[in-house]
Amino acid sequence: MVFLQVSDLHLGKTLSGYDLLEDQAYILNELLDVATKLQPDAILVAGDVYDRAVPPVEAIRLFDSFLMDLRKGCPGIQIVVIPGNHDSAGRLSFGASLLADTGLVIQTAVRSTPAAVLDKAGRRAALWALPFLSQARAMWPEQDVAAEGTLEPPGEAEAVGLQEVLARRAILHMAPKLDPEALNVLIFHCFAAGGLVGDSEMTMVGAAERIPPSVFDGFDYVALGHLHSCQSPAPHIWYSGAPLAYSLQDAERERDVGHGALIVKLEKGSHPQVDFAPLKPRRRLRRIKGDFALLLANPPRPEEREDYVDITLTDEKPVLDPEGQLRSLYPYNLGVHQLALEYRYAKLDSGAAQAGDASRLRGDGAAGGQLSEEVMVQEDFVRFYKEIKGGEPDESTMALFGTLLREAMEAPDASD
């Protein structure tokens, strides 16, 4: 059987103030093209459909439109969706009971039965679904637990967030119903030990969230969501990763691995055949580093002009308003960092430390904090003066500016 695996759509996410909904609609169309050509038996959506528990209406409409187009392009396809740690299980599952008969299963709780069972030419696959696990009792139905007699809902005495304990309990709940004659496939949103964590994932502090791959030994294949790069903690366990780069670290990994979906081909008794299906984004996210004048003199290629860019200037002297000047070349500018400024402030801080008065520049204590801010404002004034006058301000000018600055900083707040 053939499955299409995707996760971590994070619909409704923003990046440095930019709304990514247009980029996400574009990438979902790319995913739809892959599905239409592939005609898989099922699509597995392994959590974090939305970026937050209460997503924007536009994000909900986008996901609804994607599901409708998917059903049109792939008649009869089975769709299994689980919530991730960013989703609200209750909101995501609205209307799930009605939609189940149409081939769309949204599973938000631990169940002792598969989310769906596929039967194709005598080959069966049981699709098991686990959302991101928590200690919420709504996730552990008492009636289902009582019927099985194998699982108690996690109590308050257990360590909060101990995902291995919760996962073992949930899988113990499923174990009696695993079909030895069928392909048993688990869709789960979690952090499997051995996975590579990026800076755009939100993970718990410490190792409490990590789940050993051995927990999943009873399944033929495990489709995971939560980590944003494509990777495999074990031969039968795979993350598809996010379809878009949501951080600069994600973007740097994209050059090596890419972002996209997984095409999974399974046959009982054989190792999973997993192929990566890259998806081309509307805009890329990338870093640029170089001299300011050279960047102005060498504009980006037309296909790169609307990329999301993070710029670092290597000039030896500070540049006035570089972000504004570069905006015409890079309209989706995430910010400009100047090494010259970073060096100068580091040098000031180092000099103060050597003089035995580091607190005055670092801002330790109330008086030190004020002087640190004063030094930074003076640095800005010098750069501005040089840009306007073409030379350094003399001592009398700096003395006058310093007097005015201190008066302004010591003046009572008008709101008091």
PDB file of C-alpha atoms in Angstrom, residues 84-306:
ATOM      1  CA  GLY A  84      -0.109  18.313  17.595  1.00  0.00           C
ATOM      2  CA  ASN A  85       1.058  20.323  20.562  1.00  0.00           C
ATOM      3  CA  HIS A  86       0.189  23.575  18.754  1.00  0.00           C
ATOM      4  CA  ASP A  87      -3.395  22.526  17.975  1.00  0.00           C
ATOM      5  CA  SER A  88      -6.541  22.651  20.045  1.00  0.00           C
ATOM      6  CA  ALA A  89      -7.860  19.082  19.856  1.00  0.00           C
ATOM      7  CA  GLY A  90     -11.420  20.234  20.539  1.00  0.00           C
ATOM      8  CA  ARG A  91     -11.439  22.859  17.788  1.00  0.00           C
ATOM      9  CA  LEU A  92      -9.633  20.690  15.255  1.00  0.00           C
ATOM     10  CA  SER A  93     -12.107  17.843  15.752  1.00  0.00           C
ATOM     11  CA  PHE A  94     -15.278  19.901  15.248  1.00  0.00           C
ATOM     12  CA  GLY A  95     -17.625  17.829  13.058  1.00  0.00           C
ATOM     13  CA  ALA A  96     -15.267  14.833  13.120  1.00  0.00           C
ATOM     14  CA  SER A  97     -18.077  12.335  13.777  1.00  0.00           C
ATOM     15  CA  LEU A  98     -19.975  13.467  10.696  1.00  0.00           C
ATOM     16  CA  LEU A  99     -16.871  13.581   8.509  1.00  0.00           C
ATOM     17  CA  ALA A 100     -15.666  10.076   9.451  1.00  0.00           C
ATOM     18  CA  ASP A 101     -18.109   8.495   6.990  1.00  0.00           C
ATOM     19  CA  THR A 102     -16.560  10.545   4.165  1.00  0.00           C
ATOM     20  CA  GLY A 103     -13.097   9.083   4.702  1.00  0.00           C
ATOM     21  CA  LEU A 104     -11.759  11.864   6.942  1.00  0.00           C
ATOM     22  CA  VAL A 105     -10.781  10.794  10.456  1.00  0.00           C
ATOM     23  CA  ILE A 106      -9.655  13.409  12.988  1.00  0.00           C
ATOM     24  CA  GLN A 107      -8.597  11.539  16.102  1.00  0.00           C
ATOM     25  CA  THR A 108      -7.990  13.503  19.276  1.00  0.00           C
ATOM     26  CA  ALA A 109      -8.030  10.807  21.994  1.00  0.00           C
ATOM     27  CA  VAL A 110      -6.527   7.428  22.860  1.00  0.00           C
ATOM     28  CA  ARG A 111      -8.575   4.628  21.278  1.00  0.00           C
ATOM     29  CA  SER A 112      -8.307   0.852  21.468  1.00  0.00           C
ATOM     30  CA  THR A 113      -9.391   0.512  17.830  1.00  0.00           C
ATOM     31  CA  PRO A 114      -7.743   1.714  14.605  1.00  0.00           C
ATOM     32  CA  ALA A 115      -8.688   5.114  13.231  1.00  0.00           C
ATOM     33  CA  ALA A 116      -9.252   3.406   9.879  1.00  0.00           C
ATOM     34  CA  VAL A 117      -8.799  -0.015   8.268  1.00  0.00           C
ATOM     35  CA  LEU A 118      -7.927  -0.278   4.583  1.00  0.00           C
ATOM     36  CA  ASP A 119      -8.527  -3.405   2.537  1.00  0.00           C
ATOM     37  CA  LYS A 120      -7.091  -3.503  -0.971  1.00  0.00           C
ATOM     38  CA  ALA A 121      -6.904  -6.674  -3.045  1.00  0.00           C
ATOM     39  CA  GLY A 122      -6.741  -8.800   0.079  1.00  0.00           C
ATOM     40  CA  ARG A 123      -4.101  -6.600   1.729  1.00  0.00           C
ATOM     41  CA  ARG A 124      -5.098  -4.916   4.964  1.00  0.00           C
ATOM     42  CA  ALA A 125      -3.670  -1.947   6.775  1.00  0.00           C
ATOM     43  CA  ALA A 126      -4.768  -0.757  10.201  1.00  0.00           C
ATOM     44  CA  LEU A 127      -4.113   2.953  10.701  1.00  0.00           C
ATOM     45  CA  TRP A 128      -3.645   3.784  14.381  1.00  0.00           C
ATOM     46  CA  ALA A 129      -3.660   7.416  15.478  1.00  0.00           C
ATOM     47  CA  LEU A 130      -2.281   9.122  18.589  1.00  0.00           C
ATOM     48  CA  PRO A 131      -2.413  12.881  19.116  1.00  0.00           C
ATOM     49  CA  PHE A 132       0.206  14.745  21.086  1.00  0.00           C
ATOM     50  CA  LEU A 133      -0.307  13.175  24.498  1.00  0.00           C
ATOM     51  CA  SER A 134      -1.185  15.067  27.640  1.00  0.00           C
ATOM     52  CA  GLN A 135      -2.660  14.252  31.009  1.00  0.00           C
ATOM     53  CA  ALA A 136      -6.007  15.785  30.080  1.00  0.00           C
ATOM     54  CA  ARG A 137      -8.683  13.282  31.078  1.00  0.00           C
ATOM     55  CA  ALA A 138     -10.684  14.073  27.948  1.00  0.00           C
ATOM     56  CA  MET A 139      -7.909  12.316  26.055  1.00  0.00           C
ATOM     57  CA  TRP A 140      -8.298   9.075  28.049  1.00  0.00           C
ATOM     58  CA  PRO A 141     -11.988   8.069  27.818  1.00  0.00           C
ATOM     59  CA  GLU A 142     -13.102   6.301  31.005  1.00  0.00           C
ATOM     60  CA  GLN A 143     -15.649   4.135  29.191  1.00  0.00           C
ATOM     61  CA  ASP A 144     -13.065   2.888  26.710  1.00  0.00           C
ATOM     62  CA  VAL A 145     -10.547   2.306  29.479  1.00  0.00           C
ATOM     63  CA  ALA A 146     -13.011   0.411  31.626  1.00  0.00           C
ATOM     64  CA  ALA A 147     -13.966  -1.836  28.712  1.00  0.00           C
ATOM     65  CA  GLU A 148     -10.352  -2.776  28.093  1.00  0.00           C
ATOM     66  CA  GLY A 149      -9.313  -3.067  31.719  1.00  0.00           C
ATOM     67  CA  THR A 150      -5.675  -2.488  30.694  1.00  0.00           C
ATOM     68  CA  LEU A 151      -5.161   1.224  31.223  1.00  0.00           C
ATOM     69  CA  GLU A 152      -5.833   3.820  33.850  1.00  0.00           C
ATOM     70  CA  PRO A 153      -5.831   7.504  32.942  1.00  0.00           C
ATOM     71  CA  PRO A 154      -2.624   9.184  34.138  1.00  0.00           C
ATOM     72  CA  GLY A 155      -3.019  10.572  37.621  1.00  0.00           C
ATOM     73  CA  GLU A 156      -1.822  13.819  39.099  1.00  0.00           C
ATOM     74  CA  ALA A 157       0.972  12.025  40.954  1.00  0.00           C
ATOM     75  CA  GLU A 158       2.710  11.141  37.689  1.00  0.00           C
ATOM     76  CA  ALA A 159       5.388  13.428  36.323  1.00  0.00           C
ATOM     77  CA  VAL A 160       3.848  16.096  34.122  1.00  0.00           C
ATOM     78  CA  GLY A 161       5.009  15.809  30.516  1.00  0.00           C
ATOM     79  CA  LEU A 162       6.673  12.437  30.903  1.00  0.00           C
ATOM     80  CA  GLN A 163       5.879  11.434  27.343  1.00  0.00           C
ATOM     81  CA  GLU A 164       7.429   7.979  27.467  1.00  0.00           C
ATOM     82  CA  VAL A 165       5.056   6.948  30.265  1.00  0.00           C
ATOM     83  CA  LEU A 166       2.057   8.330  28.401  1.00  0.00           C
ATOM     84  CA  ALA A 167       3.102   6.710  25.112  1.00  0.00           C
ATOM     85  CA  ARG A 168       3.642   3.312  26.707  1.00  0.00           C
ATOM     86  CA  ARG A 169       0.233   3.507  28.358  1.00  0.00           C
ATOM     87  CA  ALA A 170      -1.485   4.495  25.117  1.00  0.00           C
ATOM     88  CA  ILE A 171       0.216   1.750  23.071  1.00  0.00           C
ATOM     89  CA  LEU A 172      -0.568  -0.796  25.779  1.00  0.00           C
ATOM     90  CA  HIS A 173      -4.176   0.207  25.251  1.00  0.00           C
ATOM     91  CA  MET A 174      -3.872  -0.591  21.530  1.00  0.00           C
ATOM     92  CA  ALA A 175      -1.747  -3.735  21.743  1.00  0.00           C
ATOM     93  CA  PRO A 176      -4.575  -6.324  22.166  1.00  0.00           C
ATOM     94  CA  LYS A 177      -6.171  -5.161  18.898  1.00  0.00           C
ATOM     95  CA  LEU A 178      -3.072  -5.070  16.682  1.00  0.00           C
ATOM     96  CA  ASP A 179      -3.739  -7.331  13.694  1.00  0.00           C
ATOM     97  CA  PRO A 180      -0.775  -9.671  13.037  1.00  0.00           C
ATOM     98  CA  GLU A 181      -2.029 -10.297   9.489  1.00  0.00           C
ATOM     99  CA  ALA A 182      -2.316  -6.626   8.594  1.00  0.00           C
ATOM    100  CA  LEU A 183       0.080  -3.708   8.251  1.00  0.00           C
ATOM    101  CA  ASN A 184      -0.105  -1.806  11.524  1.00  0.00           C
ATOM    102  CA  VAL A 185       0.707   1.869  10.915  1.00  0.00           C
ATOM    103  CA  LEU A 186       0.890   4.431  13.723  1.00  0.00           C
ATOM    104  CA  ILE A 187       0.446   8.189  13.187  1.00  0.00           C
ATOM    105  CA  PHE A 188       1.782  10.075  16.206  1.00  0.00           C
ATOM    106  CA  HIS A 189       2.954  13.576  17.164  1.00  0.00           C
ATOM    107  CA  CYS A 190       5.921  13.322  19.512  1.00  0.00           C
ATOM    108  CA  PHE A 191       9.669  13.731  19.992  1.00  0.00           C
ATOM    109  CA  ALA A 192      11.363  10.395  19.315  1.00  0.00           C
ATOM    110  CA  ALA A 193      14.785  10.018  20.936  1.00  0.00           C
ATOM    111  CA  GLY A 194      17.525  10.345  18.340  1.00  0.00           C
ATOM    112  CA  GLY A 195      15.638  12.986  16.377  1.00  0.00           C
ATOM    113  CA  LEU A 196      17.379  16.225  15.398  1.00  0.00           C
ATOM    114  CA  VAL A 197      15.685  19.232  16.989  1.00  0.00           C
ATOM    115  CA  GLY A 198      15.616  22.569  15.175  1.00  0.00           C
ATOM    116  CA  ASP A 199      15.114  26.079  16.519  1.00  0.00           C
ATOM    117  CA  SER A 200      11.548  26.372  15.210  1.00  0.00           C
ATOM    118  CA  GLU A 201      10.179  23.435  17.217  1.00  0.00           C
ATOM    119  CA  MET A 202       8.764  24.099  20.647  1.00  0.00           C
ATOM    120  CA  THR A 203       9.986  21.347  22.940  1.00  0.00           C
ATOM    121  CA  MET A 204       9.836  20.852  26.668  1.00  0.00           C
ATOM    122  CA  VAL A 205      12.820  21.590  28.860  1.00  0.00           C
ATOM    123  CA  GLY A 206      15.102  18.606  29.450  1.00  0.00           C
ATOM    124  CA  ALA A 207      14.565  15.067  28.168  1.00  0.00           C
ATOM    125  CA  ALA A 208      11.046  14.505  29.560  1.00  0.00           C
ATOM    126  CA  GLU A 209       9.488  14.642  26.100  1.00  0.00           C
ATOM    127  CA  ARG A 210      11.758  12.111  24.380  1.00  0.00           C
ATOM    128  CA  ILE A 211      10.346   8.670  23.599  1.00  0.00           C
ATOM    129  CA  PRO A 212      12.695   5.737  22.858  1.00  0.00           C
ATOM    130  CA  PRO A 213      12.097   4.207  19.397  1.00  0.00           C
ATOM    131  CA  SER A 214      11.732   0.796  21.067  1.00  0.00           C
ATOM    132  CA  VAL A 215       8.293   1.893  22.318  1.00  0.00           C
ATOM    133  CA  PHE A 216       7.040   1.534  18.723  1.00  0.00           C
ATOM    134  CA  ASP A 217       8.342  -1.984  18.080  1.00  0.00           C
ATOM    135  CA  GLY A 218       4.861  -3.437  17.590  1.00  0.00           C
ATOM    136  CA  PHE A 219       4.178  -1.374  14.458  1.00  0.00           C
ATOM    137  CA  ASP A 220       5.247  -1.981  10.869  1.00  0.00           C
ATOM    138  CA  TYR A 221       5.619   1.756  10.266  1.00  0.00           C
ATOM    139  CA  VAL A 222       5.413   4.921  12.397  1.00  0.00           C
ATOM    140  CA  ALA A 223       4.602   8.287  10.792  1.00  0.00           C
ATOM    141  CA  LEU A 224       5.712  11.048  13.144  1.00  0.00           C
ATOM    142  CA  GLY A 225       5.176  14.777  13.357  1.00  0.00           C
ATOM    143  CA  HIS A 226       6.740  17.444  15.625  1.00  0.00           C
ATOM    144  CA  LEU A 227      10.311  17.793  14.305  1.00  0.00           C
ATOM    145  CA  HIS A 228      10.612  20.050  11.270  1.00  0.00           C
ATOM    146  CA  SER A 229      13.293  18.301   9.225  1.00  0.00           C
ATOM    147  CA  CYS A 230      12.931  15.007   7.361  1.00  0.00           C
ATOM    148  CA  GLN A 231      14.682  12.289   9.364  1.00  0.00           C
ATOM    149  CA  SER A 232      14.467   8.702  10.576  1.00  0.00           C
ATOM    150  CA  PRO A 233      15.216   7.863  14.243  1.00  0.00           C
ATOM    151  CA  ALA A 234      14.844   4.136  13.348  1.00  0.00           C
ATOM    152  CA  PRO A 235      14.390   2.200  10.074  1.00  0.00           C
ATOM    153  CA  HIS A 236      10.586   1.993  10.417  1.00  0.00           C
ATOM    154  CA  ILE A 237      10.109   5.429  12.036  1.00  0.00           C
ATOM    155  CA  TRP A 238      10.081   8.598   9.930  1.00  0.00           C
ATOM    156  CA  TYR A 239       9.440  12.308  10.251  1.00  0.00           C
ATOM    157  CA  SER A 240       8.338  13.993   7.037  1.00  0.00           C
ATOM    158  CA  GLY A 241       9.320  17.375   8.491  1.00  0.00           C
ATOM    159  CA  ALA A 242       7.480  20.632   7.839  1.00  0.00           C
ATOM    160  CA  PRO A 243       6.659  21.456   4.206  1.00  0.00           C
ATOM    161  CA  LEU A 244       8.118  24.952   4.669  1.00  0.00           C
ATOM    162  CA  ALA A 245      11.158  26.378   6.430  1.00  0.00           C
ATOM    163  CA  TYR A 246       9.949  28.254   9.486  1.00  0.00           C
ATOM    164  CA  SER A 247      13.335  29.411  10.821  1.00  0.00           C
ATOM    165  CA  LEU A 248      16.789  30.220   9.472  1.00  0.00           C
ATOM    166  CA  GLN A 249      18.079  26.920  10.826  1.00  0.00           C
ATOM    167  CA  ASP A 250      15.276  25.137   8.970  1.00  0.00           C
ATOM    168  CA  ALA A 251      16.295  26.994   5.815  1.00  0.00           C
ATOM    169  CA  GLU A 252      19.939  25.977   6.153  1.00  0.00           C
ATOM    170  CA  ARG A 253      18.939  22.337   6.498  1.00  0.00           C
ATOM    171  CA  GLU A 254      16.720  22.765   3.445  1.00  0.00           C
ATOM    172  CA  ARG A 255      19.837  23.023   1.271  1.00  0.00           C
ATOM    173  CA  ASP A 256      20.851  19.515   2.332  1.00  0.00           C
ATOM    174  CA  VAL A 257      17.540  17.716   2.832  1.00  0.00           C
ATOM    175  CA  GLY A 258      14.790  19.999   1.581  1.00  0.00           C
ATOM    176  CA  HIS A 259      11.238  20.366   2.821  1.00  0.00           C
ATOM    177  CA  GLY A 260       8.305  18.353   1.588  1.00  0.00           C
ATOM    178  CA  ALA A 261       6.352  15.155   2.155  1.00  0.00           C
ATOM    179  CA  LEU A 262       7.089  11.421   2.285  1.00  0.00           C
ATOM    180  CA  ILE A 263       5.853   8.732  -0.069  1.00  0.00           C
ATOM    181  CA  VAL A 264       5.679   5.504   1.934  1.00  0.00           C
ATOM    182  CA  LYS A 265       5.256   2.104   0.271  1.00  0.00           C
ATOM    183  CA  LEU A 266       4.508  -0.769   2.630  1.00  0.00           C
ATOM    184  CA  GLU A 267       4.218  -4.510   2.158  1.00  0.00           C
ATOM    185  CA  LYS A 268       3.799  -7.012   4.954  1.00  0.00           C
ATOM    186  CA  GLY A 269       7.079  -8.712   5.811  1.00  0.00           C
ATOM    187  CA  SER A 270       9.223  -6.148   3.941  1.00  0.00           C
ATOM    188  CA  HIS A 271      11.090  -3.060   5.043  1.00  0.00           C
ATOM    189  CA  PRO A 272       9.286   0.238   4.372  1.00  0.00           C
ATOM    190  CA  GLN A 273      10.234   1.969   1.134  1.00  0.00           C
ATOM    191  CA  VAL A 274      10.335   5.685   1.893  1.00  0.00           C
ATOM    192  CA  ASP A 275      10.895   8.343  -0.760  1.00  0.00           C
ATOM    193  CA  PHE A 276      11.132  12.080  -0.193  1.00  0.00           C
ATOM    194  CA  ALA A 277       8.865  14.301  -2.294  1.00  0.00           C
ATOM    195  CA  PRO A 278      10.385  17.818  -2.267  1.00  0.00           C
ATOM    196  CA  LEU A 279       8.022  20.792  -2.402  1.00  0.00           C
ATOM    197  CA  LYS A 280       9.175  24.068  -3.931  1.00  0.00           C
ATOM    198  CA  PRO A 281       8.199  27.119  -1.829  1.00  0.00           C
ATOM    199  CA  ARG A 282       6.912  30.368  -3.268  1.00  0.00           C
ATOM    200  CA  ARG A 283       9.600  32.249  -1.342  1.00  0.00           C
ATOM    201  CA  ARG A 284      12.750  30.868   0.214  1.00  0.00           C
ATOM    202  CA  LEU A 285      14.152  31.845   3.579  1.00  0.00           C
ATOM    203  CA  ARG A 286      17.881  32.588   3.492  1.00  0.00           C
ATOM    204  CA  ARG A 287      20.797  34.499   4.992  1.00  0.00           C
ATOM    205  CA  ILE A 288      22.823  37.137   3.124  1.00  0.00           C
ATOM    206  CA  LYS A 289      26.214  38.385   4.308  1.00  0.00           C
ATOM    207  CA  GLY A 290      28.386  41.018   2.672  1.00  0.00           C
ATOM    208  CA  ASP A 291      29.482  44.638   2.225  1.00  0.00           C
ATOM    209  CA  PHE A 292      26.619  47.154   2.097  1.00  0.00           C
ATOM    210  CA  ALA A 293      27.798  48.907  -1.065  1.00  0.00           C
ATOM    211  CA  LEU A 294      28.263  45.601  -2.864  1.00  0.00           C
ATOM    212  CA  LEU A 295      24.783  44.471  -1.869  1.00  0.00           C
ATOM    213  CA  LEU A 296      23.323  47.693  -3.280  1.00  0.00           C
ATOM    214  CA  ALA A 297      25.367  47.363  -6.477  1.00  0.00           C
ATOM    215  CA  ASN A 298      24.430  43.716  -7.008  1.00  0.00           C
ATOM    216  CA  PRO A 299      20.655  43.331  -6.712  1.00  0.00           C
ATOM    217  CA  PRO A 300      19.173  39.846  -6.369  1.00  0.00           C
ATOM    218  CA  ARG A 301      18.027  37.844  -9.356  1.00  0.00           C
ATOM    219  CA  PRO A 302      14.319  38.297 -10.204  1.00  0.00           C
ATOM    220  CA  GLU A 303      13.447  34.852  -8.822  1.00  0.00           C
ATOM    221  CA  GLU A 304      15.176  35.704  -5.508  1.00  0.00           C
ATOM    222  CA  ARG A 305      13.899  39.234  -5.023  1.00  0.00           C
ATOM    223  CA  GLU A 306      10.883  38.254  -2.897  1.00  0.00           C
TER     224      GLU A 306
END
